[in-house]
Tab-separated table of C-alpha atoms in Angstrom:
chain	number	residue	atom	x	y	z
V	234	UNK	CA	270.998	140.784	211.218
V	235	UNK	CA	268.438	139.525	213.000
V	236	UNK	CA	265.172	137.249	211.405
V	237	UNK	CA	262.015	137.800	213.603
V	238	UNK	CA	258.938	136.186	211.889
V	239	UNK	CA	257.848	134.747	209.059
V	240	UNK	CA	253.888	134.176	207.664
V	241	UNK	CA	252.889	132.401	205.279
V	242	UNK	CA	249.566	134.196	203.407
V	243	UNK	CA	247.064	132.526	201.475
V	244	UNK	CA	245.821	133.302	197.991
V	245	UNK	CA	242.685	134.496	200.127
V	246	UNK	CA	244.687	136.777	202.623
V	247	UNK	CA	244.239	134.212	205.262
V	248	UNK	CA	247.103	133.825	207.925
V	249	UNK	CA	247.860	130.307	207.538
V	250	UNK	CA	251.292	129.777	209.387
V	251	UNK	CA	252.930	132.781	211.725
V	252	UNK	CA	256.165	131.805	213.763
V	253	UNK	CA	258.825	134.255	215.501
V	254	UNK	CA	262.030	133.681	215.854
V	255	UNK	CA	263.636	136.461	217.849
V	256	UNK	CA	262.370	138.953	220.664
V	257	UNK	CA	262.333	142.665	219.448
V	258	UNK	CA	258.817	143.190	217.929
V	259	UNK	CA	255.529	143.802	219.961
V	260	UNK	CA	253.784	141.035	221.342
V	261	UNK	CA	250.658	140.241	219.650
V	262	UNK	CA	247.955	138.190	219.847
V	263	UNK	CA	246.969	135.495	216.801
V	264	UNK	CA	243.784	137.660	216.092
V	265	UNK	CA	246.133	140.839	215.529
V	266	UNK	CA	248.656	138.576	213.346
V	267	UNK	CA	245.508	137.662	211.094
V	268	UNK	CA	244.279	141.496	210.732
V	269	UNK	CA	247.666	142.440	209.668
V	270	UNK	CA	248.399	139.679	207.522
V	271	UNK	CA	244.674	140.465	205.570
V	272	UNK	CA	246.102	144.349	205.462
V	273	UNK	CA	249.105	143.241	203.762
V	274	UNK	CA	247.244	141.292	201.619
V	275	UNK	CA	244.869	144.401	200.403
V	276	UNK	CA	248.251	147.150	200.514
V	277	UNK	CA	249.938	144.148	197.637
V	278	UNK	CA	246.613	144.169	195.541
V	279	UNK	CA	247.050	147.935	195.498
V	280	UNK	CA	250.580	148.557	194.979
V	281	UNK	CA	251.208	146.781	191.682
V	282	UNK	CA	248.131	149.541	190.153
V	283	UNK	CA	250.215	152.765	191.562
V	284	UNK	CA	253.092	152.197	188.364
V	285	UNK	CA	254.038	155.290	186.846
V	286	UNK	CA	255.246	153.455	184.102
V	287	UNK	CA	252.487	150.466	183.656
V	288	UNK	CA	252.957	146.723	184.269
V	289	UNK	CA	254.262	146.210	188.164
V	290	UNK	CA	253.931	143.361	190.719
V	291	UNK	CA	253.005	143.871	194.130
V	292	UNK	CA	255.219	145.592	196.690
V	293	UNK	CA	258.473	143.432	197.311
V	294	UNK	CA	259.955	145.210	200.277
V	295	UNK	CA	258.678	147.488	202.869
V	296	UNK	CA	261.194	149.393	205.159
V	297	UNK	CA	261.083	150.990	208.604
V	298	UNK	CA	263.524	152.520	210.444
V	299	UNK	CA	264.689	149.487	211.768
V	300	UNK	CA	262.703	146.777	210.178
V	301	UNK	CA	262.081	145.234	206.659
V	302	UNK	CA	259.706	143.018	205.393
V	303	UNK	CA	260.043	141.103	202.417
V	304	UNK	CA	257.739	139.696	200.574
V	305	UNK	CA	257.910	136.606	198.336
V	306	UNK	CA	254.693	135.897	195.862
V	307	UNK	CA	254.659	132.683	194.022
V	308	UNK	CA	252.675	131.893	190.945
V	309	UNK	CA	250.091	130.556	192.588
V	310	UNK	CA	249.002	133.318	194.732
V	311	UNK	CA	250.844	132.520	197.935
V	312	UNK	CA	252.877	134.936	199.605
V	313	UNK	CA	256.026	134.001	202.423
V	314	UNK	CA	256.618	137.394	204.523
V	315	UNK	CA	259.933	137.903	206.022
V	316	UNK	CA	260.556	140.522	208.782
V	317	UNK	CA	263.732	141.165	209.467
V	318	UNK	CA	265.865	143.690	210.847
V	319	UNK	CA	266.640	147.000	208.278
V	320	UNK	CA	270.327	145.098	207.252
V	321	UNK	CA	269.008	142.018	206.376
V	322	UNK	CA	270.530	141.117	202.647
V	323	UNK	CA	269.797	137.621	202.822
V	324	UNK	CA	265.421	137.587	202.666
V	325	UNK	CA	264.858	136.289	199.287
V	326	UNK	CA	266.926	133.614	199.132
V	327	UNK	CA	265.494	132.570	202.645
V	328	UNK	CA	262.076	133.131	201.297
V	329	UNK	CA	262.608	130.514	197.927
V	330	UNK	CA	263.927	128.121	200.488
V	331	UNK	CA	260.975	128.280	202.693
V	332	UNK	CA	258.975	128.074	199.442
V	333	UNK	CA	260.835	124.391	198.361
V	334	UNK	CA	260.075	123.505	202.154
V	335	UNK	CA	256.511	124.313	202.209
V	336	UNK	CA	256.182	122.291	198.480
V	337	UNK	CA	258.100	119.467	199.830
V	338	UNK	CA	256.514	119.042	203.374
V	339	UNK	CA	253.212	120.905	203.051
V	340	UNK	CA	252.026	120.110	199.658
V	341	UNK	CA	252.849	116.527	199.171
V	342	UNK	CA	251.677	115.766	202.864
V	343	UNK	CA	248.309	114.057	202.385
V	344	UNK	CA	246.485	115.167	204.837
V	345	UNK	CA	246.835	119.020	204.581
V	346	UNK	CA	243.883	120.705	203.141
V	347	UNK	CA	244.709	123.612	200.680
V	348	UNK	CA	244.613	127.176	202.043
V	349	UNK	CA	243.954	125.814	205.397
V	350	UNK	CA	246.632	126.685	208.673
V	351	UNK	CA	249.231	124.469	208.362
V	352	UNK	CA	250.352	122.324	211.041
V	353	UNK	CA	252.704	119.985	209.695
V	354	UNK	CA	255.850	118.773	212.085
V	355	UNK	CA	257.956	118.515	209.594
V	356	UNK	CA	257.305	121.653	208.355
V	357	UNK	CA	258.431	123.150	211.846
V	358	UNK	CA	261.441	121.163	211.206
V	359	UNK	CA	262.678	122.605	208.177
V	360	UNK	CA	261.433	126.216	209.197
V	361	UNK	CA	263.987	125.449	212.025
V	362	UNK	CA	266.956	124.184	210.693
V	363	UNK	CA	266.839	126.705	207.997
V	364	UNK	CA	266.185	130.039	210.324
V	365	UNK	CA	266.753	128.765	213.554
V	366	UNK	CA	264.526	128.938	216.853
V	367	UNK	CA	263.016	126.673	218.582
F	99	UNK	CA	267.503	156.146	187.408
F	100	UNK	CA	264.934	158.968	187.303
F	101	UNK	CA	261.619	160.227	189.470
F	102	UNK	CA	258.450	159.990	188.466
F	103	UNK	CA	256.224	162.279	190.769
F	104	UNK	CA	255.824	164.234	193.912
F	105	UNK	CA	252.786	164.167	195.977
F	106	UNK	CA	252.147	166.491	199.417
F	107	UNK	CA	248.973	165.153	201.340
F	108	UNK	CA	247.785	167.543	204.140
F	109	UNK	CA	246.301	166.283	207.658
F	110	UNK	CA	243.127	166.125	206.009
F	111	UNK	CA	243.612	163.127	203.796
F	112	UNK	CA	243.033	165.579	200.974
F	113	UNK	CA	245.886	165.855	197.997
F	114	UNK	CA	247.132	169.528	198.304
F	115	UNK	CA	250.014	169.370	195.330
F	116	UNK	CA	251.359	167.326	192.740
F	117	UNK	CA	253.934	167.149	190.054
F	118	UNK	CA	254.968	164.736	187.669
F	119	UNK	CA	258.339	164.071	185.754
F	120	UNK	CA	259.381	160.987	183.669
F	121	UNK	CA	255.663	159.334	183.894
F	122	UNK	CA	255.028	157.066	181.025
F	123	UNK	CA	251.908	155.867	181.828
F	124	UNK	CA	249.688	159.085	183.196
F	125	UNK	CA	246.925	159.081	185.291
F	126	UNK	CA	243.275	159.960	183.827
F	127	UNK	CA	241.926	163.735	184.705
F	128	UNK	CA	240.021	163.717	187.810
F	129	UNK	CA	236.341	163.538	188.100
F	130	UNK	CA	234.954	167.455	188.759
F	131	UNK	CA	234.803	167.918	192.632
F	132	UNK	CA	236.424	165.021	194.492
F	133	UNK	CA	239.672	166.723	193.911
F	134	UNK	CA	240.747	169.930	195.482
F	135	UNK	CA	241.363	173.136	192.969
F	136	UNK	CA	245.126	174.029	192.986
F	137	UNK	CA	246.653	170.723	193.411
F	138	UNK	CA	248.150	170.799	189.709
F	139	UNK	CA	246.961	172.461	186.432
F	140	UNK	CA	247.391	168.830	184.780
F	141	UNK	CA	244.968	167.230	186.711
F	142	UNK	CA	242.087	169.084	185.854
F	143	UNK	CA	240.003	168.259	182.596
F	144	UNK	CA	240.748	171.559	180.037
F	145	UNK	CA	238.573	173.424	178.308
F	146	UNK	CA	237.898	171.955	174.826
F	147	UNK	CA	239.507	173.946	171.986
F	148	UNK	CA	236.199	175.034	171.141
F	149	UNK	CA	235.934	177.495	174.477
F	150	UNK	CA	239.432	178.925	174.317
F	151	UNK	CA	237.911	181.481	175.103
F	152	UNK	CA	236.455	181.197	178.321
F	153	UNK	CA	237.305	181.836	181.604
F	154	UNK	CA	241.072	180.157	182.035
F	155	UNK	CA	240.567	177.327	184.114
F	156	UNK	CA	238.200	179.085	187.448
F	157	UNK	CA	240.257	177.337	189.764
F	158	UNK	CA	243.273	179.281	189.817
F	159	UNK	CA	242.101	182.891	191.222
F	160	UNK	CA	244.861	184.415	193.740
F	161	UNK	CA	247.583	181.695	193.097
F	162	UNK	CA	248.685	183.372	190.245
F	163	UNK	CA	250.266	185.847	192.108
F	164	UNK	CA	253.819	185.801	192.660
F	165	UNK	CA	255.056	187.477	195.881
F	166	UNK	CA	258.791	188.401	196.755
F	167	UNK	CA	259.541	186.559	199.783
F	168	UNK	CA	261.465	189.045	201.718
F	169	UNK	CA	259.737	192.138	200.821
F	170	UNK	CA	256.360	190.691	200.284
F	171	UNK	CA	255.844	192.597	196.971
F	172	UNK	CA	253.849	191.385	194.100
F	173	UNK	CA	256.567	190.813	191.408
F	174	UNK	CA	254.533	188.721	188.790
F	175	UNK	CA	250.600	188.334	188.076
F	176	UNK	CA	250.167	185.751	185.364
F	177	UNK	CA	246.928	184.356	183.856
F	178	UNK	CA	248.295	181.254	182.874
F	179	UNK	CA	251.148	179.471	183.775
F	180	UNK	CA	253.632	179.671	181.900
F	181	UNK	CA	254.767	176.002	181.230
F	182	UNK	CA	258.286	175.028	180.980
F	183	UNK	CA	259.722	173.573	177.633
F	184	UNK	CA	260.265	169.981	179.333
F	185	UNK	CA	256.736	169.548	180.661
F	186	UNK	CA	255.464	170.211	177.332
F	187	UNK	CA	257.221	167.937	175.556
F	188	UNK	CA	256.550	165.258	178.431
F	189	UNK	CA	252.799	165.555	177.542
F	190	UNK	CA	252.359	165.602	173.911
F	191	UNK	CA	255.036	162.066	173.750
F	192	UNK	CA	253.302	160.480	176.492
F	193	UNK	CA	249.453	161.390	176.268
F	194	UNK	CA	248.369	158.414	174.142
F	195	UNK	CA	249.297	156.285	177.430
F	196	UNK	CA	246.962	157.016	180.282
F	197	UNK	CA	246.348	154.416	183.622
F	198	UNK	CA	242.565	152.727	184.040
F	199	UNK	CA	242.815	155.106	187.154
F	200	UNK	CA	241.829	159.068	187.723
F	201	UNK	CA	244.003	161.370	189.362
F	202	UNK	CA	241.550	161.761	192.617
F	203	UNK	CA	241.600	157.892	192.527
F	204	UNK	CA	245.467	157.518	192.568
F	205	UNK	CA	245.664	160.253	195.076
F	206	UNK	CA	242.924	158.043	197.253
F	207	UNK	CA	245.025	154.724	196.860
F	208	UNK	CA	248.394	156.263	197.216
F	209	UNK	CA	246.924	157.920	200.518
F	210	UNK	CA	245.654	154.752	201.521
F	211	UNK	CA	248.721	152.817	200.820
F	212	UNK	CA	250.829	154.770	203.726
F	213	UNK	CA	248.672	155.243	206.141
F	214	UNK	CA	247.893	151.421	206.016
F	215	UNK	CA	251.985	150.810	206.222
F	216	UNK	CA	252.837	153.250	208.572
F	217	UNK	CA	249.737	151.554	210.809
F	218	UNK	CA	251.017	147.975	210.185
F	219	UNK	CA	255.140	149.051	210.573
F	220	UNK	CA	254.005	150.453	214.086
F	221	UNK	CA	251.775	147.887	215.144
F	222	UNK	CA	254.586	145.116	214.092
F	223	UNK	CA	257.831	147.016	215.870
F	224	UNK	CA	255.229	148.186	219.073
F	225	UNK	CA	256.871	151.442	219.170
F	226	UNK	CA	256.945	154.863	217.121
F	227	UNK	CA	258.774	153.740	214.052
F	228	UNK	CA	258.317	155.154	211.490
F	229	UNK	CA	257.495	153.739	207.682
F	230	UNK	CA	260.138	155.232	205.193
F	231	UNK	CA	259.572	153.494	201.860
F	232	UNK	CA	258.933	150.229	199.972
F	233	UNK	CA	259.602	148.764	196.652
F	234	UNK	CA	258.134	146.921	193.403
F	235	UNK	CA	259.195	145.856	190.460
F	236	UNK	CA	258.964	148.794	188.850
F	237	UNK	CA	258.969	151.755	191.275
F	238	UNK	CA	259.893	152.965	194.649
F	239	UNK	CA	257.918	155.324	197.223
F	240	UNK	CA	259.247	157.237	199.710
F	241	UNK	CA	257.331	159.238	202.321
F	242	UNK	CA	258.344	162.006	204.587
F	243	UNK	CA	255.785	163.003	207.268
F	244	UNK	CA	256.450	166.185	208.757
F	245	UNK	CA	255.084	167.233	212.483
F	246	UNK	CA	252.405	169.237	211.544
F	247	UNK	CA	250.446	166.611	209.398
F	248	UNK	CA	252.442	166.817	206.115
F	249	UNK	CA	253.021	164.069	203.961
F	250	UNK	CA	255.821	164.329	200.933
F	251	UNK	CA	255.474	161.223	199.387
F	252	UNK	CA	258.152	160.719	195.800
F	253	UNK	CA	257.844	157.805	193.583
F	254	UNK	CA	261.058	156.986	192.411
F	255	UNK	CA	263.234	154.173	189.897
F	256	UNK	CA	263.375	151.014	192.555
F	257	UNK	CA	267.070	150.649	192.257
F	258	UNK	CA	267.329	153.972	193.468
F	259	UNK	CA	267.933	154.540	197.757
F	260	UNK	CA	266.360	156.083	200.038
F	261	UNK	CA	265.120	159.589	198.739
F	262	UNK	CA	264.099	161.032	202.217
F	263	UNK	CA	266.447	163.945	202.090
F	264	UNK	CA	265.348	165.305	199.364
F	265	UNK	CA	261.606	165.726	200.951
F	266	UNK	CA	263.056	166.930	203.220
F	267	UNK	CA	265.222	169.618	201.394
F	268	UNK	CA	261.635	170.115	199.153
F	269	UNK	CA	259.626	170.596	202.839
F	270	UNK	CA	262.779	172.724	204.611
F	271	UNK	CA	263.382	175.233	201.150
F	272	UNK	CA	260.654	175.333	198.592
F	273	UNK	CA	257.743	174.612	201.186
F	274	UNK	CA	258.557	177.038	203.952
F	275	UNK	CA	259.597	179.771	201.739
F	276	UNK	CA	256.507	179.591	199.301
F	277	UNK	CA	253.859	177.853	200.967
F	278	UNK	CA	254.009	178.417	204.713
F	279	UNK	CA	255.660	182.176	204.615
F	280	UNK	CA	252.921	183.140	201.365
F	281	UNK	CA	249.952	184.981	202.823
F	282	UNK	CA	247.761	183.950	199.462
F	283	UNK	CA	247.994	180.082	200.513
F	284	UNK	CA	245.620	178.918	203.006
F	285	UNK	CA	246.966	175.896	204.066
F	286	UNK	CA	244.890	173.063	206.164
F	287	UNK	CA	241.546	175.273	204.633
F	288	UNK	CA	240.090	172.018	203.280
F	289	UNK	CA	238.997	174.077	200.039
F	290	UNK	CA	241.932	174.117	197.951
F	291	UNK	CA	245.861	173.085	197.466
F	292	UNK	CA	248.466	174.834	197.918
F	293	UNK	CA	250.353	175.128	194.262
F	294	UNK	CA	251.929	178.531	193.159
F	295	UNK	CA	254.303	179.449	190.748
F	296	UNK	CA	257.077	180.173	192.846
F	297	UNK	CA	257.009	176.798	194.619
F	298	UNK	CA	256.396	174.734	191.165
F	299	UNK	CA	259.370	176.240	190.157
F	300	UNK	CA	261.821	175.862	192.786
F	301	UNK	CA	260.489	172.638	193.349
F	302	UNK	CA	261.145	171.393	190.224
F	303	UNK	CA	264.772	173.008	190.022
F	304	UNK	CA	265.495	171.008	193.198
F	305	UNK	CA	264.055	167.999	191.872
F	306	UNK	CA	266.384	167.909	188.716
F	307	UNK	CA	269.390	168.975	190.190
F	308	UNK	CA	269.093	165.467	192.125
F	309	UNK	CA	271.771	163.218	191.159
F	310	UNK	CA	269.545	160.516	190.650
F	311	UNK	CA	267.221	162.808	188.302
F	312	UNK	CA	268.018	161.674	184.191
């Protein structure tokens, strides 16, 4: 079980936090993290029309041969991403963690402006105690 | 638990079959010319009752023959298909219900949908991996790609796991046998799909002899 990156998407698309945790996916550059991160965005919009049976939410979890990503959409149109390796059980309740995290240290910190990147220490902090890195 | 369709996308982007089984809410008939003929008789917009008679759908010449797969004999010529009890009664209790979307537009999105995954799953991992499936709320798709260009993608319950094998069991029995091996489907021709009889049937036999099938 291994945890190697979470993002945190705007209600836009925008990339506005990206942090790995754990060697074993390509290296890519911040401008690559941002494409993807607005593809994932568009692939959501689109999944929750394909129902066969009407009513659906976006796509939840995507799997690879190896990899998973999970992802978490909250009422107000953000969305926390969590790849992780294929055996990963334990996404969601990582991802409603990092959810009270980002509401306690993100949106009652002053001097963050909505939907922007966030760069908040404390942030970082939690992110760290509760997945680890460094 | 249950499955809800089949589609087989060729190398072309273009939708070559389809079939549909427990679908509540059914896509709208496609608009005239943006979706190949042969794909599926339910896809196309019928002839109103006033034109019965008419010319039975013109999209069908040459796939109504049924060939013996060993000895290559013609052993059934059919105008119409013959539907099956159970796709009958699908469509008169679930016709009232039809998506915002046509069928060339759901084949377009669903299309879109995995090649933008399989893109973003190999661009993420750096190497050849492959996408398999992913899951909403309220259904699961799986897709098999075979070498030559294939795609077998099945939307599925999303409790259900990982339904690879059978697209694979659809693309190593029905497939072969009545698509590949029949001389009266031109595959990768760009100008129509690749439905026939035979492989509807055997198809769907496979299909509901899935555990998972209800």
């Amino acid at each position: 079980m291994v945890t190697y990156s979470l993002w945190v998407i705007n209600k836009a698309g925008g990339l506005v936090y990206q942090r790995n945790f754990a060697d074993g996916l390509a290296q890519l550059s911040s401008n690559e993290y941002l494409v993807l991160a607005g593809t994932l965005h568009g692939i959501h919009a689109i999944t929750s029309r394909l129902s066969p049976t009407g009513t659906s939410s976006g796509v939840q979890v995507i799997e690879g041969e190896t990899l998973k990503i999970t992802i978490f959409l909250t009422l107000t149109g953000t969305k926390f991403v969590l790849v992780t390796s294929l055996a990963d059980q334990n996404s969601e309740p990582v991802l409603r963690k990092v959810y009270e995290a980002y509401a306690d240290t993100v949106m009652k910190n002053p001097f963050q402006t909505p939907e922007m990147p966030i760069r908040t220490d404390n942030f970082d902090l939690r992110i760290s105690t509760l997945l680890g890195g460094s | 638990m249950t499955i809800y369709s089949l589609y087989i996308f060729d190398r072309h982007c273009s939708c070559v079959y389809y079939h549909d089984w427990h679908r509540s809410l059914r896509a709208k008939v496609a608009t005239e010319g943006n979706i190949l003929p042969a794909v599926s008789h339910e896809v196309y917009s019928k002839p109103t009752e006033g034109d019965v008679s008419g010319t039975p759908t013109p999209s069908y010449p040459g796939s109504r023959l049924a060939l013996s797969s060993s000895t290559g004999i013609v052993v059934a010529v059919n105008e119409q298909p013959p539907p099956t009890p159970a796709t009958v009664a699908t469509q008169t209790a679930t016709q009232a219900t039809t998506s915002s979307l046509s069928f060339d537009e759901e084949a377009k999105l669903v299309y879109g949908v995995i090649l933008s995954l399989r893109n973003l799953i190999k661009k993420l991992s750096g190497r050849d991996e492959q996408f398999v499936n992913y899951r909403t709320s309220t259904y699961k798709l799986h897709l098999f790609e075979t070498v030559s260009g294939f795609k077998f993608v099945m939307l599925s319950d999303p409790n259900t796991d990982s339904l690879r094998f059978i697209l694979r069991q659809i693309y190593a029995g029905p497939f072969l046998e009545y698509v590949v091996k029949n001389p009266l489907v031109s595959m990768d021709s760009k100008e129509r799909g690749i439905d026939n009889e035979l492989f509807r049937l055997s198809t769907d036999r496979l299909v509901r002899n899935v555990s998972v099938f209800s």
